[in-house]
PDB file of C-alpha atoms in Angstrom:
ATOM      1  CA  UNK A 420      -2.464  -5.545  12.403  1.00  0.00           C
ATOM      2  CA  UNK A 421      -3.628  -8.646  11.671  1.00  0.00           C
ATOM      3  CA  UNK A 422      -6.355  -7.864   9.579  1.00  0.00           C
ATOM      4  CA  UNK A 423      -4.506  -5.794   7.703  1.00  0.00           C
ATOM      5  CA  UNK A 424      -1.841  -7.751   6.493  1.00  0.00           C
ATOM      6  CA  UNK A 425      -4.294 -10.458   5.461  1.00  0.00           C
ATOM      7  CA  UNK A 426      -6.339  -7.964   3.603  1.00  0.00           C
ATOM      8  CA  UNK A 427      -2.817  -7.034   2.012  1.00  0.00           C
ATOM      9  CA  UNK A 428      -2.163 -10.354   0.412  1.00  0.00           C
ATOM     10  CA  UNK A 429      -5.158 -10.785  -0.832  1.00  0.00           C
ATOM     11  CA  UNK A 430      -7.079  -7.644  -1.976  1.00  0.00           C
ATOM     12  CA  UNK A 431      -5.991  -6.160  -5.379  1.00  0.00           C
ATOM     13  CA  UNK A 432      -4.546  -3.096  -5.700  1.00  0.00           C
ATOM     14  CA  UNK A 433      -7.417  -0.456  -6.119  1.00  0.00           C
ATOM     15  CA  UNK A 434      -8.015  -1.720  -2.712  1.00  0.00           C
ATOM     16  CA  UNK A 435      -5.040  -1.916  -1.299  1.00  0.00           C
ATOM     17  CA  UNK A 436      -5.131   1.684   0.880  1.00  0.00           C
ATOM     18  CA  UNK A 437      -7.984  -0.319   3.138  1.00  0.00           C
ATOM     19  CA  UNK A 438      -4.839  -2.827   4.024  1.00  0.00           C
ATOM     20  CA  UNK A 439      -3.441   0.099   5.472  1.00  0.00           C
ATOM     21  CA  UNK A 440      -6.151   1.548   6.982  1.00  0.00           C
ATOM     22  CA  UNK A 441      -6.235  -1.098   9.179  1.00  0.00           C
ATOM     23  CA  UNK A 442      -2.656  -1.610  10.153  1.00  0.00           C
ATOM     24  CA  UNK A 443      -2.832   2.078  11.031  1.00  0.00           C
ATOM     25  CA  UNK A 444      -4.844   1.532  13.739  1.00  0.00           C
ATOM     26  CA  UNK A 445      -2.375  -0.627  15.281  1.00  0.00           C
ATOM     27  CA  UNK A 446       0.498   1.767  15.841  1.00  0.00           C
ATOM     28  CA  UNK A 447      -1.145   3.634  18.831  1.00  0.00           C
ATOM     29  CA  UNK A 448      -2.010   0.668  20.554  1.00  0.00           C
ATOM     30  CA  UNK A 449       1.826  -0.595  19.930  1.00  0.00           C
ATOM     31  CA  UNK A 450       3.502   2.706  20.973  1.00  0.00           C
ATOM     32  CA  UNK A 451       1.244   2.388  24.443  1.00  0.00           C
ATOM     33  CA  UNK A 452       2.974  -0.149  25.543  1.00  0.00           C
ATOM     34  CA  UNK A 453       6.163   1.061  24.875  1.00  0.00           C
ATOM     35  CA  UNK A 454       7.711  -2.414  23.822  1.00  0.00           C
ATOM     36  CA  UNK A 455      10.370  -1.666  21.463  1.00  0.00           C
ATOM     37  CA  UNK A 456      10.229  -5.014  19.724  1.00  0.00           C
ATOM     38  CA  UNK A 457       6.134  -4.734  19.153  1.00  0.00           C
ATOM     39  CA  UNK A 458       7.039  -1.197  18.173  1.00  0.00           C
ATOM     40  CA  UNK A 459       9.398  -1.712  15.719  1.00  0.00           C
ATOM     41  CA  UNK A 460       7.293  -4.286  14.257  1.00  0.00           C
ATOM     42  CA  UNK A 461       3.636  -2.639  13.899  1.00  0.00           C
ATOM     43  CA  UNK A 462       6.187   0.069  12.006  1.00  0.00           C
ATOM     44  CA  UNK A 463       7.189  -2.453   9.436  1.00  0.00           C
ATOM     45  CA  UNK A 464       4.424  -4.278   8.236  1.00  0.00           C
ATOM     46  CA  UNK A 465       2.261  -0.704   8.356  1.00  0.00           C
ATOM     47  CA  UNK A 466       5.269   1.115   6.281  1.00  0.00           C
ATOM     48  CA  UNK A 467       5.183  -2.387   3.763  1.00  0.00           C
ATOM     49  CA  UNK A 468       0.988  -2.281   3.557  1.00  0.00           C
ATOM     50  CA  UNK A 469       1.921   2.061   2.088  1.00  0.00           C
ATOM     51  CA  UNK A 470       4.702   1.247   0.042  1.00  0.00           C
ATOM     52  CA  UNK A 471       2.086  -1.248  -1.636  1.00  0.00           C
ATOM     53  CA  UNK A 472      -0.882   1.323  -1.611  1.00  0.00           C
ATOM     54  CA  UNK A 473       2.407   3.518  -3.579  1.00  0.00           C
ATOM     55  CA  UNK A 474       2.908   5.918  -0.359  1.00  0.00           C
ATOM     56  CA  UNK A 475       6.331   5.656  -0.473  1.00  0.00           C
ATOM     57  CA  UNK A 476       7.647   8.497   1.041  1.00  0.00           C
ATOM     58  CA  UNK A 477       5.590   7.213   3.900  1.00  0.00           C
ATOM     59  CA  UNK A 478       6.859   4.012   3.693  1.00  0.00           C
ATOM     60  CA  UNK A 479      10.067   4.970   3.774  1.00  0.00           C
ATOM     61  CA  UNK A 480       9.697   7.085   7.310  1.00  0.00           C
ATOM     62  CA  UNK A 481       7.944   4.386   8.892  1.00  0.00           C
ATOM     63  CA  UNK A 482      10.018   1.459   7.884  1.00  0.00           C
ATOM     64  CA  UNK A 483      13.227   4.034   8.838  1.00  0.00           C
ATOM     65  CA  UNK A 484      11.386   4.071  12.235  1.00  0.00           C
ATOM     66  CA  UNK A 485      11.174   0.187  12.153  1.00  0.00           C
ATOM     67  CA  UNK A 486      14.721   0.006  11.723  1.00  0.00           C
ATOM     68  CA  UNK A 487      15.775   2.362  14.458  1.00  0.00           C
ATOM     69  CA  UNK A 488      13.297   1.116  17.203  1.00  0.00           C
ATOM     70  CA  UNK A 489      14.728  -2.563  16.286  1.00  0.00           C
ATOM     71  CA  UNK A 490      15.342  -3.897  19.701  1.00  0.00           C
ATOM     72  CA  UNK A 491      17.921  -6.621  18.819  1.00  0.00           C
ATOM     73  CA  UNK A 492      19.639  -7.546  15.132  1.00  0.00           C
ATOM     74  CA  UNK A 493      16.337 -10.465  14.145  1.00  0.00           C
ATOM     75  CA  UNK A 494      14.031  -7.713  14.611  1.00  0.00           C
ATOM     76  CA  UNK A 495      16.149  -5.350  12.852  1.00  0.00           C
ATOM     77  CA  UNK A 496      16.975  -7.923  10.060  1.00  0.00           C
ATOM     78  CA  UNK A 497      12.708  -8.104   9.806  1.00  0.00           C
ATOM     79  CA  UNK A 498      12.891  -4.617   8.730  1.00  0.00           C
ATOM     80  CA  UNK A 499      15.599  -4.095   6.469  1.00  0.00           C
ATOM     81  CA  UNK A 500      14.649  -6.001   3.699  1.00  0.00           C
ATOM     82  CA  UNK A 501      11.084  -3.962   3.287  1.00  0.00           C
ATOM     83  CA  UNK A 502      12.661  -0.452   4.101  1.00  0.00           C
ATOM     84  CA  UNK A 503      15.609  -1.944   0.607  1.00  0.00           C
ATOM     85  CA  UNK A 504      11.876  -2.540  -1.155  1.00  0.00           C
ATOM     86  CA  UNK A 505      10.370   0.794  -0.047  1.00  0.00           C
ATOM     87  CA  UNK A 506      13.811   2.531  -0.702  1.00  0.00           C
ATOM     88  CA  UNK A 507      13.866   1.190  -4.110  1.00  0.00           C
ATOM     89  CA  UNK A 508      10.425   1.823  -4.977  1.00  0.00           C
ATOM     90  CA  UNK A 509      11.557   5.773  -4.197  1.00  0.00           C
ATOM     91  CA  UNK A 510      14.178   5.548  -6.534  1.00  0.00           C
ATOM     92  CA  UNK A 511      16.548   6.600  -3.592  1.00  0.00           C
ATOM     93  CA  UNK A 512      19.641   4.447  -4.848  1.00  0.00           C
ATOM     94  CA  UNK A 513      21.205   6.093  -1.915  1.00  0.00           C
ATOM     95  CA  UNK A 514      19.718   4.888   1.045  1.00  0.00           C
ATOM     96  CA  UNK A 515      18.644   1.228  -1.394  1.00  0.00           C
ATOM     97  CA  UNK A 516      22.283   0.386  -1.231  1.00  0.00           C
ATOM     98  CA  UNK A 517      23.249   1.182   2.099  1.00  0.00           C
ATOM     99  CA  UNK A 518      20.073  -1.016   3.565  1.00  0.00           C
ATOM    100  CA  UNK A 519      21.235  -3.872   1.179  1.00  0.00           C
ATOM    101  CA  UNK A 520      25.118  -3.605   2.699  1.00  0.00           C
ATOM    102  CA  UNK A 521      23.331  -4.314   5.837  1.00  0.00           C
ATOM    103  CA  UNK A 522      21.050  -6.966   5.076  1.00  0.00           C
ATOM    104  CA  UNK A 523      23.707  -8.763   3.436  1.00  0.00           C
ATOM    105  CA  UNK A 524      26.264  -8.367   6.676  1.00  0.00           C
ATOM    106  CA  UNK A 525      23.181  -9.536   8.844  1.00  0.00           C
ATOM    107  CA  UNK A 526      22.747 -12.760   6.258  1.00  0.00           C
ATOM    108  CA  UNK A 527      25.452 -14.726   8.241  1.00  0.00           C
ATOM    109  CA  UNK A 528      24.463 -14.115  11.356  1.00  0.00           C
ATOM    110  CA  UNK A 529      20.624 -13.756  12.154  1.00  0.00           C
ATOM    111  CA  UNK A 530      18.925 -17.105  11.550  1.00  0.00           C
ATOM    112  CA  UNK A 531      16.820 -16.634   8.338  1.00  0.00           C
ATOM    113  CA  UNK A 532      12.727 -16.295   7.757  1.00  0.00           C
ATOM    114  CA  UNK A 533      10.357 -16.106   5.083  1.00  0.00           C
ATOM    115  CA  UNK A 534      11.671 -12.488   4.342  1.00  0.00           C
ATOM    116  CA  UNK A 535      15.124 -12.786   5.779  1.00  0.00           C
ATOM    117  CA  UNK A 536      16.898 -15.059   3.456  1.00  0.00           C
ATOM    118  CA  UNK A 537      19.334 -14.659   0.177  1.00  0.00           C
ATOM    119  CA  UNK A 538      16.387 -16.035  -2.259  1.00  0.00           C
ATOM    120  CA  UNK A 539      14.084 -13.076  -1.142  1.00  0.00           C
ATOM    121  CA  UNK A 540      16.749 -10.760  -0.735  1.00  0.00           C
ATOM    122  CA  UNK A 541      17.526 -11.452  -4.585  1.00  0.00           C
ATOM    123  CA  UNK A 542      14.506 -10.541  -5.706  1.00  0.00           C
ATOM    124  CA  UNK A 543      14.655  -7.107  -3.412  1.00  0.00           C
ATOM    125  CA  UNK A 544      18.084  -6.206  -4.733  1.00  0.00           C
ATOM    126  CA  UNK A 545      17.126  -6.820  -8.878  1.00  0.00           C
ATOM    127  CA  UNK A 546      13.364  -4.807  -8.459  1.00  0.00           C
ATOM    128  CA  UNK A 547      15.974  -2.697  -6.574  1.00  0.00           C
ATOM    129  CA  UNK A 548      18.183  -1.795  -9.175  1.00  0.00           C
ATOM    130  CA  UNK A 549      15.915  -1.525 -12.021  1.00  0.00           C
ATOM    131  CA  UNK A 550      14.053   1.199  -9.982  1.00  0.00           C
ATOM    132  CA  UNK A 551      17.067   3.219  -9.179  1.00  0.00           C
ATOM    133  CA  UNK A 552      18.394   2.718 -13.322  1.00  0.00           C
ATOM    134  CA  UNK A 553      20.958   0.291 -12.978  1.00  0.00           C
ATOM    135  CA  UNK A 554      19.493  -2.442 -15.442  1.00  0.00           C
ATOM    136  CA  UNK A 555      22.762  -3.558 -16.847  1.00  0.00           C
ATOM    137  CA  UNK A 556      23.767  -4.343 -13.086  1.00  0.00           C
ATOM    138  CA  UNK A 557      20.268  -6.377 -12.622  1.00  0.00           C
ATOM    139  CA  UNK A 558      20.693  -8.133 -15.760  1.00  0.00           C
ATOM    140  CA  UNK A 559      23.753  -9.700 -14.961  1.00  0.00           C
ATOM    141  CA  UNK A 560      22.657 -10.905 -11.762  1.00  0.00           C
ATOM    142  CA  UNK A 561      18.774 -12.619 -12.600  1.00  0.00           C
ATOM    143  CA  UNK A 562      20.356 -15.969 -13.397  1.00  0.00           C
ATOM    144  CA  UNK A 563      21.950 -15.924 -10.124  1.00  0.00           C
ATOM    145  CA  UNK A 564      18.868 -16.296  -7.853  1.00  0.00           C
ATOM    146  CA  UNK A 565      19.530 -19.034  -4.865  1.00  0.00           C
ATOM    147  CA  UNK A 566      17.556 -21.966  -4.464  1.00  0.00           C
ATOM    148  CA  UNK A 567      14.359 -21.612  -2.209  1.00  0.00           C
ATOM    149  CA  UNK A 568      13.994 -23.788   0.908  1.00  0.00           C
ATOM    150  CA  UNK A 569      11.256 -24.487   2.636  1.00  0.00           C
ATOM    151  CA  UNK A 570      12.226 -21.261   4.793  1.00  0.00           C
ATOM    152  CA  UNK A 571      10.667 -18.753   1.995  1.00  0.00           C
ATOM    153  CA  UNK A 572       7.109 -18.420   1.790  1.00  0.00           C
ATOM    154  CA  UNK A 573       5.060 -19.480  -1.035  1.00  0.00           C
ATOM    155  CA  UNK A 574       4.250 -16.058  -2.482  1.00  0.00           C
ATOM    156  CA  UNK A 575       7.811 -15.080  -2.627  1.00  0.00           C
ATOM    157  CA  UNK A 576       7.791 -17.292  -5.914  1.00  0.00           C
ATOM    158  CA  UNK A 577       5.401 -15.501  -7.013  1.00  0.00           C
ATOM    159  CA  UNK A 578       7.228 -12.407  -6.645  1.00  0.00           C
ATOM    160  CA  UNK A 579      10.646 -13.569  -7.764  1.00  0.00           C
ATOM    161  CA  UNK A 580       9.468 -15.033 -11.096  1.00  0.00           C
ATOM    162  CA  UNK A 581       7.538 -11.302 -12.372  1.00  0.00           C
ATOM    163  CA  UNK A 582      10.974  -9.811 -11.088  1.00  0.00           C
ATOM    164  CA  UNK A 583      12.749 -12.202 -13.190  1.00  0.00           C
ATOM    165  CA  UNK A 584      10.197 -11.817 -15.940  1.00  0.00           C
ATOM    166  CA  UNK A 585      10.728  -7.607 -16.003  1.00  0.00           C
ATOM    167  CA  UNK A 586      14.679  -7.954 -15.949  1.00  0.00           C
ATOM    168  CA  UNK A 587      14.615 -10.645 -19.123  1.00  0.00           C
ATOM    169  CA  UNK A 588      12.027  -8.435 -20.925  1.00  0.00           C
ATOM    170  CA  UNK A 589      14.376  -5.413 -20.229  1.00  0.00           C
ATOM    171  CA  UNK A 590      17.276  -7.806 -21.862  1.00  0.00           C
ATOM    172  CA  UNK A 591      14.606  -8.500 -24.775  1.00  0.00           C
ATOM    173  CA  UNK A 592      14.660 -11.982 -23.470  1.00  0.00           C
ATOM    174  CA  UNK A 593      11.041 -12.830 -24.518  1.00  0.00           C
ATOM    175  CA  UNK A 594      10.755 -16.161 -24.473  1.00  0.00           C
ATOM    176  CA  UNK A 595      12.432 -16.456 -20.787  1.00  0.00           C
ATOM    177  CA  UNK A 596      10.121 -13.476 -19.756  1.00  0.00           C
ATOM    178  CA  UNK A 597       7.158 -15.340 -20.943  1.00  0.00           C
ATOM    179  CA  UNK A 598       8.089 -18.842 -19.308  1.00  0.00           C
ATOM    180  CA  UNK A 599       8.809 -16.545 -15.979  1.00  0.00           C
ATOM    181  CA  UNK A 600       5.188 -15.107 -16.086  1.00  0.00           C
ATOM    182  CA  UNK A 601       3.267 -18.308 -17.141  1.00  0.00           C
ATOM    183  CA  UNK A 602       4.816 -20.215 -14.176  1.00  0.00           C
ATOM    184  CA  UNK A 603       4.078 -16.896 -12.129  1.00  0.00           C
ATOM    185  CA  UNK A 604       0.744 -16.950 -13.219  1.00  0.00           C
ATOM    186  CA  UNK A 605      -0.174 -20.017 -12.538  1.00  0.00           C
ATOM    187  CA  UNK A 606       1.196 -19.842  -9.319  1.00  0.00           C
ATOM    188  CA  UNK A 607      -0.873 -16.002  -8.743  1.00  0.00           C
ATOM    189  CA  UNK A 608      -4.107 -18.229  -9.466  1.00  0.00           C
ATOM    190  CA  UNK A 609      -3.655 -21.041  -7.528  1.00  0.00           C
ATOM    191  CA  UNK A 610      -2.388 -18.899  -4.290  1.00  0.00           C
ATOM    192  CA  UNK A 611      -5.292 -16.020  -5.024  1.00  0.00           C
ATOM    193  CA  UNK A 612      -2.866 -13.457  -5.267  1.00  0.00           C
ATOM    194  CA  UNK A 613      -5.005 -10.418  -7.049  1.00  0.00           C
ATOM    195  CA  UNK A 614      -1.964  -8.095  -6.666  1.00  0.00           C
ATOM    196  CA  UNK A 615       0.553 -10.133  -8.153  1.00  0.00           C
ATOM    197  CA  UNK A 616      -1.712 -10.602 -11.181  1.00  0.00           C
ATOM    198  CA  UNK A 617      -1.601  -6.945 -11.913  1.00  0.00           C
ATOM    199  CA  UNK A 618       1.861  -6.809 -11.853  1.00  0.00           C
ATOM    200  CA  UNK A 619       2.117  -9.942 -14.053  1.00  0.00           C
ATOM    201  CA  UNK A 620      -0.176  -7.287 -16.347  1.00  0.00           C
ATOM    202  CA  UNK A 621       1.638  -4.628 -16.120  1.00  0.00           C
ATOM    203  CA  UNK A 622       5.007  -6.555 -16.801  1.00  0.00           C
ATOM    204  CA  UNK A 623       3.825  -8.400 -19.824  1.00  0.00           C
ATOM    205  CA  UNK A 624       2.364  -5.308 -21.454  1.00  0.00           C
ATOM    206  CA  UNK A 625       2.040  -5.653 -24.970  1.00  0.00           C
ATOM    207  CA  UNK A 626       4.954  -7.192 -25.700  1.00  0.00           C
ATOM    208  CA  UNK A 627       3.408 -10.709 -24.272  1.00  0.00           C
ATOM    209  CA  UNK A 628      -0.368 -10.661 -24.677  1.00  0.00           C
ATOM    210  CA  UNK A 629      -1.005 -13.916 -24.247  1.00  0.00           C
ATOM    211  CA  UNK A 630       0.599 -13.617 -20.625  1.00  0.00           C
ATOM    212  CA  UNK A 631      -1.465 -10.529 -20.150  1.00  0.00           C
ATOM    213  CA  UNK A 632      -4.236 -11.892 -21.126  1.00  0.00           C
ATOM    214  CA  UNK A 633      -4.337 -15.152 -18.583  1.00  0.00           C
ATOM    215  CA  UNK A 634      -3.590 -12.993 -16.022  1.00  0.00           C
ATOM    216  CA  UNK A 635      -6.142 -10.957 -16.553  1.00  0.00           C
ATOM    217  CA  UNK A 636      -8.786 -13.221 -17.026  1.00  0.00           C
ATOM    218  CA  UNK A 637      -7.326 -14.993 -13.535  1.00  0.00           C
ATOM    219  CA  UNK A 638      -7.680 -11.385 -11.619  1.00  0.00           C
ATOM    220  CA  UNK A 639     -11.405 -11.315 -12.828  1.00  0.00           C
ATOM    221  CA  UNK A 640     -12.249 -14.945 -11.966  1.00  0.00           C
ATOM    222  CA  UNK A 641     -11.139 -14.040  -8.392  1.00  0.00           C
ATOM    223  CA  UNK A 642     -12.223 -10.681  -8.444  1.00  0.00           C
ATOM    224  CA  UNK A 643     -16.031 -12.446  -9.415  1.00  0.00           C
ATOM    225  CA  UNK A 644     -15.674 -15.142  -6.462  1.00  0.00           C
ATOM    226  CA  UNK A 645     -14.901 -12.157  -3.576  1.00  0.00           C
ATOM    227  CA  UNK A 646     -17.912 -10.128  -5.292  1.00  0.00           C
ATOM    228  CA  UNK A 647     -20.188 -13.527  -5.162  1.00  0.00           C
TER     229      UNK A 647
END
């Protein structure tokens, strides 16, 4: 499992089925043992490594499964906020909200992680409801993100700021959007984050080349040092 998640953060997307590959190999072993807690959480971070390599329907039933085989509300609250990510990658508004009720009633009393915690969940709910069409909704909320703390892990920057970025392009906000994904980009580079680069891509498009094209030539300088 191990090995997989690392190879998760830092292969880039083409790759990204290998990630899961290897965290498949994990779930046997887990359900042998039939600990509920190491269960529920070789479920989650498999079901996060295919909603990355876009199996999401996948994702979805194994992060479900995560939730359910939760032992206690922390390991439940682990789940939660990647089955809202996997939910909303589905475009099931549905089953998006009703996870994000729950993560929000768990907020006040689970002590908070490097997932669990209202800056991440932020993030989660606006790439939430831009998936499931409710832009207007997300672009009301994006100057509303809490404060990080030393609680929420680096990359989770990362990840915020090209959410942030997609929500003020959708608002034709260009010159936020393109402050978002410089500071996002530098950030990609510095943490070798190959998948965040090509979402940086993807988000600045053609309407910010310049963006698009730092990013890209970050993803090949790394891409050229893990070949070397």
């Amino acid at each position: 499992m191990g090995r997989g998640v690392a190879l998760g953060n830092v292969l880039p997307e083409e790759r990204l089925a290998t990630a899961a590959h290897w965290t498949a190999k994990s779930l046997n072993i887990a359900e042998y043992f039939q600990d509920p807690g190491m269960t529920s959480y070789a479920l989650r971070m498999h079901g996060n490594e295919l909603r990355k390599a876009n199996l999401r329907g996948a994702a979805v039933q194994r992060l479900c499964r995560a939730a359910a085989t939760a032992p206690n509300d922390t390991a439940r609250a682990a789940a939660l906020p990647l089955l809202a990510r996997a939910a909303g990658a589905l475009r099931n508004g549905q089953l998006f909200d009703r996870v994000m009720r729950e993560t929000d009633d768990l907020l006040s009393r689970v002590d908070h992680t490097s997932l669990f915690n209202p800056f991440s969940l932020h993030e989660i709910r606006l790439r939430g409801l831009v998936s499931t069409g409710r832009t207007d909704v997300a672009m009301r909320l994006v100057e509303q993100s809490p404060a990080p703390t030393t609680v929420v892990a680096p990359q989770w920057r990362v990840i915020e700021l090209i959410t942030v970025a997609h929500v003020q392009l959708l608002a034709d906000d260009r010159g936020g959007a393109a402050e978002s994904l410089d500071s996002a980009i530098r950030e990609a580079a510095t943490q070798r984050l190959p998948h965040q680069l090509q979402r940086i891509m993807r988000t600045a498009g053609a309407r910010l080349p310049a963006q698009h094209a730092a990013a890209s030539q970050s993803l090949e300088q790394i891409r050229s040092e893990m070949a070397a």
